[in-house]
Amino acid sequence: MAMQRTPLLMSNILDRGAKVAPEEEIVTATEQGVRRQTYRETRNRAHQLAHALQAAGIGMGDRVGTFMWNGARHLEAYHACAGMGAVLHTLNIRLGAKDLEYIINHAEDKLIIIDADLLPLLEALQAVIPSVRQVVVAAEQGFAGWSTNLPGAIDYEAFIKGQPPHYDWPQMDECAPLGLCYTSGTTGHPKGVEYEHRSQYLHTLTQCMTDSMALSAADVILGIVPMFHAMGWGVPWSALMLGCKQVMPHRFMNPARLLDLMVSEGVTLSAGVPTIWQGVKGLVETNPGAYDLSCLSRVTCGGSAPPPSLIRWYWETLGVEMVQGWGMTETSPLAALSRRVMKRSQLKLSDEERFANLAKAGQIMPGLDLDIFDEDFNRLPHDGESVGEILVRGPWICSEYYRNPQPERFHDGWLITGDVGKIDPEEYLIISDRSKDLVKSGGEWISSVDLENHIVAMDGVAQACVVAQPHPKWDERPVALIVVAPGMSVNAQQVLEHCATAFARWQLPDDIIPVEGIPLTSTGKMDKKAVRANLAEQGYQLPDLRIKAG
Amino acid sequence: MAMQRTPLLMSNILDRGAKVAPEEEIVTATEQGVRRQTYRETRNRAHQLAHALQAAGIGMGDRVGTFMWNGARHLEAYHACAGMGAVLHTLNIRLGAKDLEYIINHAEDKLIIIDADLLPLLEALQAVIPSVRQVVVAAEQGFAGWSTNLPGAIDYEAFIKGQPPHYDWPQMDECAPLGLCYTSGTTGHPKGVEYEHRSQYLHTLTQCMTDSMALSAADVILGIVPMFHAMGWGVPWSALMLGCKQVMPHRFMNPARLLDLMVSEGVTLSAGVPTIWQGVKGLVETNPGAYDLSCLSRVTCGGSAPPPSLIRWYWETLGVEMVQGWGMTETSPLAALSRRVMKRSQLKLSDEERFANLAKAGQIMPGLDLDIFDEDFNRLPHDGESVGEILVRGPWICSEYYRNPQPERFHDGWLITGDVGKIDPEEYLIISDRSKDLVKSGGEWISSVDLENHIVAMDGVAQACVVAQPHPKWDERPVALIVVAPGMSVNAQQVLEHCATAFARWQLPDDIIPVEGIPLTSTGKMDKKAVRANLAEQGYQLPDLRIKAG
């Protein structure tokens, strides 16, 4: 033994922020404004929470559910569970009752910490979640008078009151479980991904690298991505380690509140999905000059790929770098990332060339391995043209699902991501589509993502969603749903002419369908499954299959 | 098993630079100029070298010595040994013959890769290093006609020629040894620190964090610190992972060549010891306007603490941030670090306050634990006043010495660093001294480092070295050796008056001794052991002990 055998436990980095920056703030949005607490207070409260959880019978490895918005108490739950060796199970508050019931029972959550405003959603399940012995209710401004029939309900403040502000974090195996997050499955039951101390520790260090998200203790971070999505993309852990100011929007997710928070708290970095950044853009555009975003330097965008036009707008209008991240719940989640400058040779690129790079999913994070494969798992060339199934492996990549291994989702130590794409000679990953969203027409594949990005770049188009529709001759044909921006008008012919400038004739959508909005999944992505179901329910037919009116 | 059990092997990150930035350059200084090779070439040559080493009988765990300057072939040796599982033993070319003989025999080096200009140093040991079966000679410009009587000598290029440019890096335990580096002991034999894959992997990620050395693929790095000092402070590993341009000075270590390299290669970041930065400063001062250092943004300074006046000069004159790092061979080496802005609250500090912070050894790196202890190993308060022995622990801290455990250097899982210091309420480590260099006078401790920093800030003083001298009444008293800058004059009275502005009367040196130069250790630090020995040899007496001339 030459070097110390220090296990990679989150408890070795969790308390660091409070140590080096005890006076730095955690800011949580409330009905009337914000509430603030320091890192020192947050640390002490997290240690108190750990004592309270232990007193409530939570031991190492037990699942503690959270049913919460992004807020200081949710962060305390992250901190406490990781420190004491409990497993933080972040429940997605946007799931339907059936999925929630399944998940809570599958994880056997013993205790759930819940934001008071969300109580009704859980109360509906009271009779069917027998493992839950106690709920701890976090009451923000306006919810002090909560009441519930959920078992053992106690106010969060009463729960931790009087507990000692120091918990001696236990030693454990570095591969001990840390968190549990279920993916919103498109088929079958949701599947659980169990995060471990070691995997999340390595993810945290990597996320803080200059060539990654470059998180720093000098940053003010607004994590908009919910903390129930893949550990809030790891941002809460990085922030706890670094001690950077955190701003948490809680349930106030409308663009106006988010913009107000960015301005008033001096946010330098924010993380969210493309729909959030579309909404923020819309509000800035309709209120020119109203928001001073001079502190904001970068936004990280993930969950689904941001349209290149959006990346360009943030840079040209606000001077803000949109950092595209690619990953999924199964990849902890950061697997690849694209920045304006990823290497020295890019310093001499034009803005146009940088936008082209930023539109790609990016380069693989150090320590991971990623490649594209054909159907027989032969590796494909990195020529920017060959399209294949994307597989990834490494120390923060899932190896099986929780109590439901799903071996068909893995191959020879690799995770089969379900995304298809290509890799260019510069080793950039370019996502073509989710494999299930590709349109297969006449034996050729059409990328719905490419069409959407192209259409949404048109003036007057706010959103675009391309899905396959069955066709007896071609197998499938694409149709595009579009949401026209307020006060604008765009017709089908214009969209098709715009597409024809970039796509072959056989790749053009067979139909352009104006809609009021696109349904979103519980993780904020366009819900193409729902779009296809809606079309089927309406008896939608492709234009050339319709019975001609006589 | 929820996450993949990918071992933390350097081979998982080593080839990454060549993958993402294959055309980026490794530049090595030569007699007449520089030679250049790309990352792709370097990677392929490293893989060839691994094959050649294997063919020469080197297996996993075998020690391969390098006796080399910083250059591309030394980097290839790092790359090849780490990939194939051999142990890279970086021999310090500045050691004396006795120490070298001891180290080579203690490590049982099987093969040594040596720069041709260094052959004479090793030839002197030919008869006494029986484990060495072969030497591989790297010949830079001007040394093509080398010859030697060392066993099995072969030219580096002939050695790797014809070997395949891809080696399938083997899997192994992540705690397998990676490197071996001996500390220049002040007593007894040199002691070996064995680096492991896991420890160096974690060190590499941490070094690339924004809040650490912030290495980036966009940087141009001039590593002046020898690659035989604590793995060149980890810079070669980080560079291989990121793919940033590297500039290597080889044997041309004079300030003029270093400055030429910085200017002509557009160096953005350089790493070296204070004496290097003193030399560079001297040359810039005597040639105002001659060097365009506009690309240079930061220099990292370690090995010993830079005087605050030096930190200030680099910032005020060149706009260059001097990043102070603290560590030692036993800590891989980066353990603590000080930057101009370590957290958001420091954004509002004045330059004066930042200089004060930069003069401290800095904040502990994430994942390490560090504290100060009294003689009975009780923790001391972090009040900026209590001085104690500094102990450190964590995943890249040595737990024993190679084949020479030295348990007295460890306590309850901690490394006893041999430095003494304090920790302030901001969690900054402040080094008072090496414990063996403290001056004990009348039961009180006087920091030689504090006196030196104060004296060297005087106009006209180029270097200062404070050592203890024995005194029958006070036990020890400090004396200061000073090197006066060329063309300047400084007398003892001026030095004492200057010291009296900051130190108590009993802390002032008893004598100010003008000298031509201060001897340096093989790692470029002031050699206080040699200074004390010289004084003893000269029969030096403290002024109040001298027999008065009658």
PDB file of N, CA, C and O in Angstrom, chain A residues 1-2 4-6 16 19-20 24 174 194 196 198 208 210-211 214 216-217 342-344 364 367 393-394 397 399-400 413 427, chain B residues 1-2 4-6 16 19-20 24 174 194 196 198 208 210-211 214 216-217 342-344 364 393-395 397 399-400 413 427:
ATOM      1  N   MET A   1       0.850  -1.199   0.000  1.00  0.00           N
ATOM      2  CA  MET A   1       0.000   0.000   0.000  1.00  0.00           C
ATOM      3  C   MET A   1       0.875   1.235   0.000  1.00  0.00           C
ATOM      4  O   MET A   1       1.605   1.494   0.933  1.00  0.00           O
ATOM      5  N   ALA A   2       0.811   1.998  -1.072  1.00  0.00           N
ATOM      6  CA  ALA A   2       1.688   3.150  -1.210  1.00  0.00           C
ATOM      7  C   ALA A   2       0.930   4.453  -0.985  1.00  0.00           C
ATOM      8  O   ALA A   2       1.484   5.425  -0.486  1.00  0.00           O
ATOM      9  N   GLN A   4      -2.843   6.305   0.395  1.00  0.00           N
ATOM     10  CA  GLN A   4      -3.908   6.067   1.357  1.00  0.00           C
ATOM     11  C   GLN A   4      -5.149   5.527   0.648  1.00  0.00           C
ATOM     12  O   GLN A   4      -5.468   5.936  -0.462  1.00  0.00           O
ATOM     13  N   ARG A   5      -5.837   4.632   1.303  1.00  0.00           N
ATOM     14  CA  ARG A   5      -7.016   4.001   0.732  1.00  0.00           C
ATOM     15  C   ARG A   5      -8.272   4.763   1.167  1.00  0.00           C
ATOM     16  O   ARG A   5      -9.172   4.201   1.763  1.00  0.00           O
ATOM     17  N   THR A   6      -8.300   6.041   0.857  1.00  0.00           N
ATOM     18  CA  THR A   6      -9.447   6.862   1.229  1.00  0.00           C
ATOM     19  C   THR A   6     -10.611   6.552   0.287  1.00  0.00           C
ATOM     20  O   THR A   6     -10.481   6.736  -0.920  1.00  0.00           O
ATOM     21  N   ARG A  16     -17.347  20.610   2.344  1.00  0.00           N
ATOM     22  CA  ARG A  16     -16.242  21.516   2.019  1.00  0.00           C
ATOM     23  C   ARG A  16     -16.705  22.954   1.755  1.00  0.00           C
ATOM     24  O   ARG A  16     -16.077  23.906   2.200  1.00  0.00           O
ATOM     25  N   LYS A  19     -17.188  24.840   4.747  1.00  0.00           N
ATOM     26  CA  LYS A  19     -15.929  25.076   5.452  1.00  0.00           C
ATOM     27  C   LYS A  19     -15.192  26.275   4.851  1.00  0.00           C
ATOM     28  O   LYS A  19     -14.709  27.142   5.579  1.00  0.00           O
ATOM     29  N   VAL A  20     -15.101  26.322   3.529  1.00  0.00           N
ATOM     30  CA  VAL A  20     -14.298  27.379   2.905  1.00  0.00           C
ATOM     31  C   VAL A  20     -15.105  28.647   2.635  1.00  0.00           C
ATOM     32  O   VAL A  20     -14.535  29.726   2.496  1.00  0.00           O
ATOM     33  N   GLU A  24     -21.379  32.177   2.461  1.00  0.00           N
ATOM     34  CA  GLU A  24     -22.017  32.219   1.145  1.00  0.00           C
ATOM     35  C   GLU A  24     -23.478  31.775   1.281  1.00  0.00           C
ATOM     36  O   GLU A  24     -23.836  31.092   2.224  1.00  0.00           O
ATOM     37  N   GLU A 174     -17.094   2.660  -0.948  1.00  0.00           N
ATOM     38  CA  GLU A 174     -17.311   3.783  -1.862  1.00  0.00           C
ATOM     39  C   GLU A 174     -18.336   3.459  -2.946  1.00  0.00           C
ATOM     40  O   GLU A 174     -18.861   4.370  -3.582  1.00  0.00           O
ATOM     41  N   GLU A 194     -29.577   3.580  -9.842  1.00  0.00           N
ATOM     42  CA  GLU A 194     -29.026   3.792  -8.508  1.00  0.00           C
ATOM     43  C   GLU A 194     -27.646   4.429  -8.624  1.00  0.00           C
ATOM     44  O   GLU A 194     -26.746   3.852  -9.236  1.00  0.00           O
ATOM     45  N   GLU A 196     -24.131   5.836  -7.009  1.00  0.00           N
ATOM     46  CA  GLU A 196     -23.249   5.406  -5.923  1.00  0.00           C
ATOM     47  C   GLU A 196     -22.328   6.566  -5.520  1.00  0.00           C
ATOM     48  O   GLU A 196     -22.141   7.525  -6.276  1.00  0.00           O
ATOM     49  N   ARG A 198     -19.054   6.627  -5.263  1.00  0.00           N
ATOM     50  CA  ARG A 198     -17.901   6.734  -6.159  1.00  0.00           C
ATOM     51  C   ARG A 198     -18.287   7.365  -7.498  1.00  0.00           C
ATOM     52  O   ARG A 198     -17.594   8.241  -8.007  1.00  0.00           O
ATOM     53  N   CYS A 208     -16.579  19.991 -12.548  1.00  0.00           N
ATOM     54  CA  CYS A 208     -15.930  21.237 -12.122  1.00  0.00           C
ATOM     55  C   CYS A 208     -14.657  21.532 -12.910  1.00  0.00           C
ATOM     56  O   CYS A 208     -13.990  22.533 -12.646  1.00  0.00           O
ATOM     57  N   THR A 210     -12.345  22.903 -15.870  1.00  0.00           N
ATOM     58  CA  THR A 210     -12.439  24.078 -16.731  1.00  0.00           C
ATOM     59  C   THR A 210     -13.018  23.705 -18.095  1.00  0.00           C
ATOM     60  O   THR A 210     -13.828  24.452 -18.658  1.00  0.00           O
ATOM     61  N   ASP A 211     -12.611  22.570 -18.626  1.00  0.00           N
ATOM     62  CA  ASP A 211     -13.086  22.169 -19.946  1.00  0.00           C
ATOM     63  C   ASP A 211     -14.424  21.439 -19.902  1.00  0.00           C
ATOM     64  O   ASP A 211     -14.871  20.907 -20.906  1.00  0.00           O
ATOM     65  N   ALA A 214     -17.094  23.874 -15.845  1.00  0.00           N
ATOM     66  CA  ALA A 214     -16.250  24.925 -15.265  1.00  0.00           C
ATOM     67  C   ALA A 214     -16.892  25.602 -14.069  1.00  0.00           C
ATOM     68  O   ALA A 214     -16.768  26.806 -13.878  1.00  0.00           O
ATOM     69  N   SER A 216     -17.323  27.032 -10.482  1.00  0.00           N
ATOM     70  CA  SER A 216     -16.324  27.657  -9.628  1.00  0.00           C
ATOM     71  C   SER A 216     -17.006  28.229  -8.396  1.00  0.00           C
ATOM     72  O   SER A 216     -18.196  28.569  -8.422  1.00  0.00           O
ATOM     73  N   ALA A 217     -16.227  28.345  -7.344  1.00  0.00           N
ATOM     74  CA  ALA A 217     -16.751  28.958  -6.119  1.00  0.00           C
ATOM     75  C   ALA A 217     -17.113  30.420  -6.337  1.00  0.00           C
ATOM     76  O   ALA A 217     -17.821  31.015  -5.535  1.00  0.00           O
ATOM     77  N   MET A 342     -13.305  24.214 -27.173  1.00  0.00           N
ATOM     78  CA  MET A 342     -13.018  22.928 -26.527  1.00  0.00           C
ATOM     79  C   MET A 342     -11.530  22.606 -26.627  1.00  0.00           C
ATOM     80  O   MET A 342     -11.056  21.659 -26.019  1.00  0.00           O
ATOM     81  N   LYS A 343     -10.813  23.338 -27.460  1.00  0.00           N
ATOM     82  CA  LYS A 343      -9.375  23.125 -27.586  1.00  0.00           C
ATOM     83  C   LYS A 343      -8.768  24.349 -28.251  1.00  0.00           C
ATOM     84  O   LYS A 343      -9.477  25.195 -28.793  1.00  0.00           O
ATOM     85  N   ARG A 344      -7.451  24.419 -28.223  1.00  0.00           N
ATOM     86  CA  ARG A 344      -6.764  25.625 -28.645  1.00  0.00           C
ATOM     87  C   ARG A 344      -6.990  25.942 -30.116  1.00  0.00           C
ATOM     88  O   ARG A 344      -7.135  27.117 -30.495  1.00  0.00           O
ATOM     89  N   ILE A 364     -16.642  13.732 -25.498  1.00  0.00           N
ATOM     90  CA  ILE A 364     -16.838  12.846 -24.361  1.00  0.00           C
ATOM     91  C   ILE A 364     -16.077  13.372 -23.144  1.00  0.00           C
ATOM     92  O   ILE A 364     -14.985  13.917 -23.259  1.00  0.00           O
ATOM     93  N   GLY A 367     -12.483  10.109 -18.994  1.00  0.00           N
ATOM     94  CA  GLY A 367     -12.742   8.921 -18.182  1.00  0.00           C
ATOM     95  C   GLY A 367     -13.852   8.052 -18.733  1.00  0.00           C
ATOM     96  O   GLY A 367     -13.986   6.899 -18.338  1.00  0.00           O
ATOM     97  N   ARG A 393     -19.568   3.838 -21.827  1.00  0.00           N
ATOM     98  CA  ARG A 393     -19.157   3.093 -20.641  1.00  0.00           C
ATOM     99  C   ARG A 393     -18.205   3.958 -19.812  1.00  0.00           C
ATOM    100  O   ARG A 393     -17.581   4.879 -20.344  1.00  0.00           O
ATOM    101  N   GLY A 394     -18.110   3.632 -18.558  1.00  0.00           N
ATOM    102  CA  GLY A 394     -17.234   4.402 -17.673  1.00  0.00           C
ATOM    103  C   GLY A 394     -17.741   4.389 -16.250  1.00  0.00           C
ATOM    104  O   GLY A 394     -18.790   3.809 -15.949  1.00  0.00           O
ATOM    105  N   ILE A 397     -21.409   5.395 -15.397  1.00  0.00           N
ATOM    106  CA  ILE A 397     -22.439   4.892 -16.305  1.00  0.00           C
ATOM    107  C   ILE A 397     -23.093   3.665 -15.673  1.00  0.00           C
ATOM    108  O   ILE A 397     -22.411   2.747 -15.202  1.00  0.00           O
ATOM    109  N   SER A 399     -24.874   0.211 -14.890  1.00  0.00           N
ATOM    110  CA  SER A 399     -24.567  -1.140 -15.382  1.00  0.00           C
ATOM    111  C   SER A 399     -25.791  -2.050 -15.344  1.00  0.00           C
ATOM    112  O   SER A 399     -25.769  -3.145 -15.895  1.00  0.00           O
ATOM    113  N   GLU A 400     -26.824  -1.623 -14.655  1.00  0.00           N
ATOM    114  CA  GLU A 400     -28.096  -2.371 -14.624  1.00  0.00           C
ATOM    115  C   GLU A 400     -29.117  -1.474 -13.929  1.00  0.00           C
ATOM    116  O   GLU A 400     -28.746  -0.498 -13.281  1.00  0.00           O
ATOM    117  N   GLY A 413     -20.617  -4.805 -21.278  1.00  0.00           N
ATOM    118  CA  GLY A 413     -20.085  -3.757 -20.405  1.00  0.00           C
ATOM    119  C   GLY A 413     -20.427  -2.337 -20.832  1.00  0.00           C
ATOM    120  O   GLY A 413     -20.053  -1.381 -20.161  1.00  0.00           O
ATOM    121  N   GLU A 427     -13.986  14.090 -33.288  1.00  0.00           N
ATOM    122  CA  GLU A 427     -14.460  13.350 -32.113  1.00  0.00           C
ATOM    123  C   GLU A 427     -15.646  14.028 -31.421  1.00  0.00           C
ATOM    124  O   GLU A 427     -15.853  13.869 -30.217  1.00  0.00           O
TER     125      GLU A 427
ATOM    126  N   MET B   1     -24.739  -4.299  -8.099  1.00  0.00           N
ATOM    127  CA  MET B   1     -23.892  -3.409  -8.904  1.00  0.00           C
ATOM    128  C   MET B   1     -24.772  -2.480  -9.719  1.00  0.00           C
ATOM    129  O   MET B   1     -25.512  -2.916 -10.581  1.00  0.00           O
ATOM    130  N   ALA B   2     -24.705  -1.205  -9.424  1.00  0.00           N
ATOM    131  CA  ALA B   2     -25.585  -0.254 -10.100  1.00  0.00           C
ATOM    132  C   ALA B   2     -24.821   0.569 -11.129  1.00  0.00           C
ATOM    133  O   ALA B   2     -25.373   0.968 -12.146  1.00  0.00           O
ATOM    134  N   GLN B   4     -21.067   1.020 -13.398  1.00  0.00           N
ATOM    135  CA  GLN B   4     -20.000   0.197 -13.958  1.00  0.00           C
ATOM    136  C   GLN B   4     -18.752   0.269 -13.081  1.00  0.00           C
ATOM    137  O   GLN B   4     -18.431   1.320 -12.533  1.00  0.00           O
ATOM    138  N   ARG B   5     -18.083  -0.847 -12.975  1.00  0.00           N
ATOM    139  CA  ARG B   5     -16.883  -0.930 -12.118  1.00  0.00           C
ATOM    140  C   ARG B   5     -15.638  -0.643 -12.960  1.00  0.00           C
ATOM    141  O   ARG B   5     -14.734  -1.466 -13.044  1.00  0.00           O
ATOM    142  N   THR B   6     -15.600   0.507 -13.578  1.00  0.00           N
ATOM    143  CA  THR B   6     -14.457   0.882 -14.398  1.00  0.00           C
ATOM    144  C   THR B   6     -13.297   1.283 -13.493  1.00  0.00           C
ATOM    145  O   THR B   6     -13.427   2.242 -12.725  1.00  0.00           O
ATOM    146  N   ARG B  16      -6.574  10.398 -24.400  1.00  0.00           N
ATOM    147  CA  ARG B  16      -7.668  11.282 -24.766  1.00  0.00           C
ATOM    148  C   ARG B  16      -7.209  12.530 -25.519  1.00  0.00           C
ATOM    149  O   ARG B  16      -7.832  12.947 -26.492  1.00  0.00           O
ATOM    150  N   LYS B  19      -6.728  11.951 -29.011  1.00  0.00           N
ATOM    151  CA  LYS B  19      -7.989  11.659 -29.695  1.00  0.00           C
ATOM    152  C   LYS B  19      -8.727  12.952 -30.048  1.00  0.00           C
ATOM    153  O   LYS B  19      -9.191  13.118 -31.169  1.00  0.00           O
ATOM    154  N   VAL B  20      -8.812  13.859 -29.090  1.00  0.00           N
ATOM    155  CA  VAL B  20      -9.613  15.065 -29.332  1.00  0.00           C
ATOM    156  C   VAL B  20      -8.799  16.190 -29.973  1.00  0.00           C
ATOM    157  O   VAL B  20      -9.377  17.090 -30.585  1.00  0.00           O
ATOM    158  N   GLU B  24      -2.538  18.940 -32.198  1.00  0.00           N
ATOM    159  CA  GLU B  24      -1.894  19.853 -31.241  1.00  0.00           C
ATOM    160  C   GLU B  24      -0.433  19.428 -31.057  1.00  0.00           C
ATOM    161  O   GLU B  24      -0.071  18.297 -31.317  1.00  0.00           O
ATOM    162  N   GLU B 174      -6.820  -0.781  -9.987  1.00  0.00           N
ATOM    163  CA  GLU B 174      -6.606   0.665 -10.043  1.00  0.00           C
ATOM    164  C   GLU B 174      -5.579   1.136  -9.020  1.00  0.00           C
ATOM    165  O   GLU B 174      -5.059   2.249  -9.146  1.00  0.00           O
ATOM    166  N   GLU B 194       5.666   5.833  -3.972  1.00  0.00           N
ATOM    167  CA  GLU B 194       5.115   5.096  -5.105  1.00  0.00           C
ATOM    168  C   GLU B 194       3.731   5.652  -5.434  1.00  0.00           C
ATOM    169  O   GLU B 194       2.835   5.631  -4.592  1.00  0.00           O
ATOM    170  N   GLU B 196       0.221   5.630  -7.581  1.00  0.00           N
ATOM    171  CA  GLU B 196      -0.661   4.592  -8.113  1.00  0.00           C
ATOM    172  C   GLU B 196      -1.571   5.177  -9.187  1.00  0.00           C
ATOM    173  O   GLU B 196      -1.754   6.390  -9.262  1.00  0.00           O
ATOM    174  N   ARG B 198      -4.863   5.036  -9.418  1.00  0.00           N
ATOM    175  CA  ARG B 198      -6.018   5.718  -8.815  1.00  0.00           C
ATOM    176  C   ARG B 198      -5.635   7.082  -8.240  1.00  0.00           C
ATOM    177  O   ARG B 198      -6.318   8.079  -8.459  1.00  0.00           O
ATOM    178  N   CYS B 208      -7.336  19.868 -12.887  1.00  0.00           N
ATOM    179  CA  CYS B 208      -7.987  20.516 -14.036  1.00  0.00           C
ATOM    180  C   CYS B 208      -9.260  21.260 -13.646  1.00  0.00           C
ATOM    181  O   CYS B 208      -9.927  21.827 -14.513  1.00  0.00           O
ATOM    182  N   THR B 210     -11.576  24.246 -12.370  1.00  0.00           N
ATOM    183  CA  THR B 210     -11.487  25.697 -12.503  1.00  0.00           C
ATOM    184  C   THR B 210     -10.909  26.333 -11.238  1.00  0.00           C
ATOM    185  O   THR B 210     -10.109  27.261 -11.316  1.00  0.00           O
ATOM    186  N   ASP B 211     -11.304  25.830 -10.089  1.00  0.00           N
ATOM    187  CA  ASP B 211     -10.836  26.406  -8.834  1.00  0.00           C
ATOM    188  C   ASP B 211      -9.498  25.840  -8.379  1.00  0.00           C
ATOM    189  O   ASP B 211      -9.046  26.124  -7.265  1.00  0.00           O
ATOM    190  N   ALA B 214      -6.832  24.970 -13.025  1.00  0.00           N
ATOM    191  CA  ALA B 214      -7.671  25.364 -14.159  1.00  0.00           C
ATOM    192  C   ALA B 214      -7.015  25.061 -15.498  1.00  0.00           C
ATOM    193  O   ALA B 214      -7.146  25.823 -16.450  1.00  0.00           O
ATOM    194  N   SER B 216      -6.586  23.734 -19.109  1.00  0.00           N
ATOM    195  CA  SER B 216      -7.593  23.639 -20.166  1.00  0.00           C
ATOM    196  C   SER B 216      -6.913  23.243 -21.463  1.00  0.00           C
ATOM    197  O   SER B 216      -5.724  23.515 -21.674  1.00  0.00           O
ATOM    198  N   ALA B 217      -7.683  22.628 -22.337  1.00  0.00           N
ATOM    199  CA  ALA B 217      -7.156  22.259 -23.654  1.00  0.00           C
ATOM    200  C   ALA B 217      -6.794  23.491 -24.471  1.00  0.00           C
ATOM    201  O   ALA B 217      -6.081  23.391 -25.474  1.00  0.00           O
ATOM    202  N   MET B 342     -10.595  32.773  -4.790  1.00  0.00           N
ATOM    203  CA  MET B 342     -10.896  31.387  -4.423  1.00  0.00           C
ATOM    204  C   MET B 342     -12.379  31.215  -4.141  1.00  0.00           C
ATOM    205  O   MET B 342     -12.851  30.091  -3.961  1.00  0.00           O
ATOM    206  N   LYS B 343     -13.104  32.313  -4.002  1.00  0.00           N
ATOM    207  CA  LYS B 343     -14.542  32.238  -3.765  1.00  0.00           C
ATOM    208  C   LYS B 343     -15.146  33.593  -4.066  1.00  0.00           C
ATOM    209  O   LYS B 343     -14.426  34.588  -4.212  1.00  0.00           O
ATOM    210  N   ARG B 344     -16.472  33.615  -4.137  1.00  0.00           N
ATOM    211  CA  ARG B 344     -17.164  34.801  -4.633  1.00  0.00           C
ATOM    212  C   ARG B 344     -16.933  36.021  -3.753  1.00  0.00           C
ATOM    213  O   ARG B 344     -16.794  37.146  -4.246  1.00  0.00           O
ATOM    214  N   ILE B 364      -7.269  23.856   0.935  1.00  0.00           N
ATOM    215  CA  ILE B 364      -7.067  22.433   0.684  1.00  0.00           C
ATOM    216  C   ILE B 364      -7.831  22.006  -0.575  1.00  0.00           C
ATOM    217  O   ILE B 364      -8.915  22.492  -0.844  1.00  0.00           O
ATOM    218  N   ARG B 393      -4.334  14.027   4.825  1.00  0.00           N
ATOM    219  CA  ARG B 393      -4.744  12.672   4.420  1.00  0.00           C
ATOM    220  C   ARG B 393      -5.695  12.764   3.226  1.00  0.00           C
ATOM    221  O   ARG B 393      -6.298  13.802   2.989  1.00  0.00           O
ATOM    222  N   GLY B 394      -5.802  11.674   2.501  1.00  0.00           N
ATOM    223  CA  GLY B 394      -6.682  11.659   1.338  1.00  0.00           C
ATOM    224  C   GLY B 394      -6.174  10.705   0.283  1.00  0.00           C
ATOM    225  O   GLY B 394      -5.118  10.085   0.434  1.00  0.00           O
ATOM    226  N   PRO B 395      -6.938  10.591  -0.820  1.00  0.00           N
ATOM    227  CA  PRO B 395      -6.666   9.504  -1.771  1.00  0.00           C
ATOM    228  C   PRO B 395      -5.399   9.665  -2.601  1.00  0.00           C
ATOM    229  O   PRO B 395      -5.052   8.739  -3.326  1.00  0.00           O
ATOM    230  N   ILE B 397      -2.490  10.877  -1.034  1.00  0.00           N
ATOM    231  CA  ILE B 397      -1.459  11.116  -0.018  1.00  0.00           C
ATOM    232  C   ILE B 397      -0.811   9.776   0.323  1.00  0.00           C
ATOM    233  O   ILE B 397      -1.497   8.784   0.565  1.00  0.00           O
ATOM    234  N   SER B 399       0.957   6.687   2.033  1.00  0.00           N
ATOM    235  CA  SER B 399       0.661   6.004   3.300  1.00  0.00           C
ATOM    236  C   SER B 399       1.881   5.297   3.875  1.00  0.00           C
ATOM    237  O   SER B 399       1.863   4.856   5.021  1.00  0.00           O
ATOM    238  N   GLU B 400       2.919   5.163   3.073  1.00  0.00           N
ATOM    239  CA  GLU B 400       4.178   4.586   3.547  1.00  0.00           C
ATOM    240  C   GLU B 400       5.203   4.805   2.444  1.00  0.00           C
ATOM    241  O   GLU B 400       4.842   5.109   1.306  1.00  0.00           O
ATOM    242  N   GLY B 413      -3.284   7.221  10.147  1.00  0.00           N
ATOM    243  CA  GLY B 413      -3.830   7.419   8.802  1.00  0.00           C
ATOM    244  C   GLY B 413      -3.477   8.748   8.163  1.00  0.00           C
ATOM    245  O   GLY B 413      -3.871   9.025   7.031  1.00  0.00           O
ATOM    246  N   GLU B 427      -9.929  29.317   6.509  1.00  0.00           N
ATOM    247  CA  GLU B 427      -9.463  27.973   6.123  1.00  0.00           C
ATOM    248  C   GLU B 427      -8.265  28.020   5.175  1.00  0.00           C
ATOM    249  O   GLU B 427      -8.060  27.115   4.365  1.00  0.00           O
TER     250      GLU B 427
END
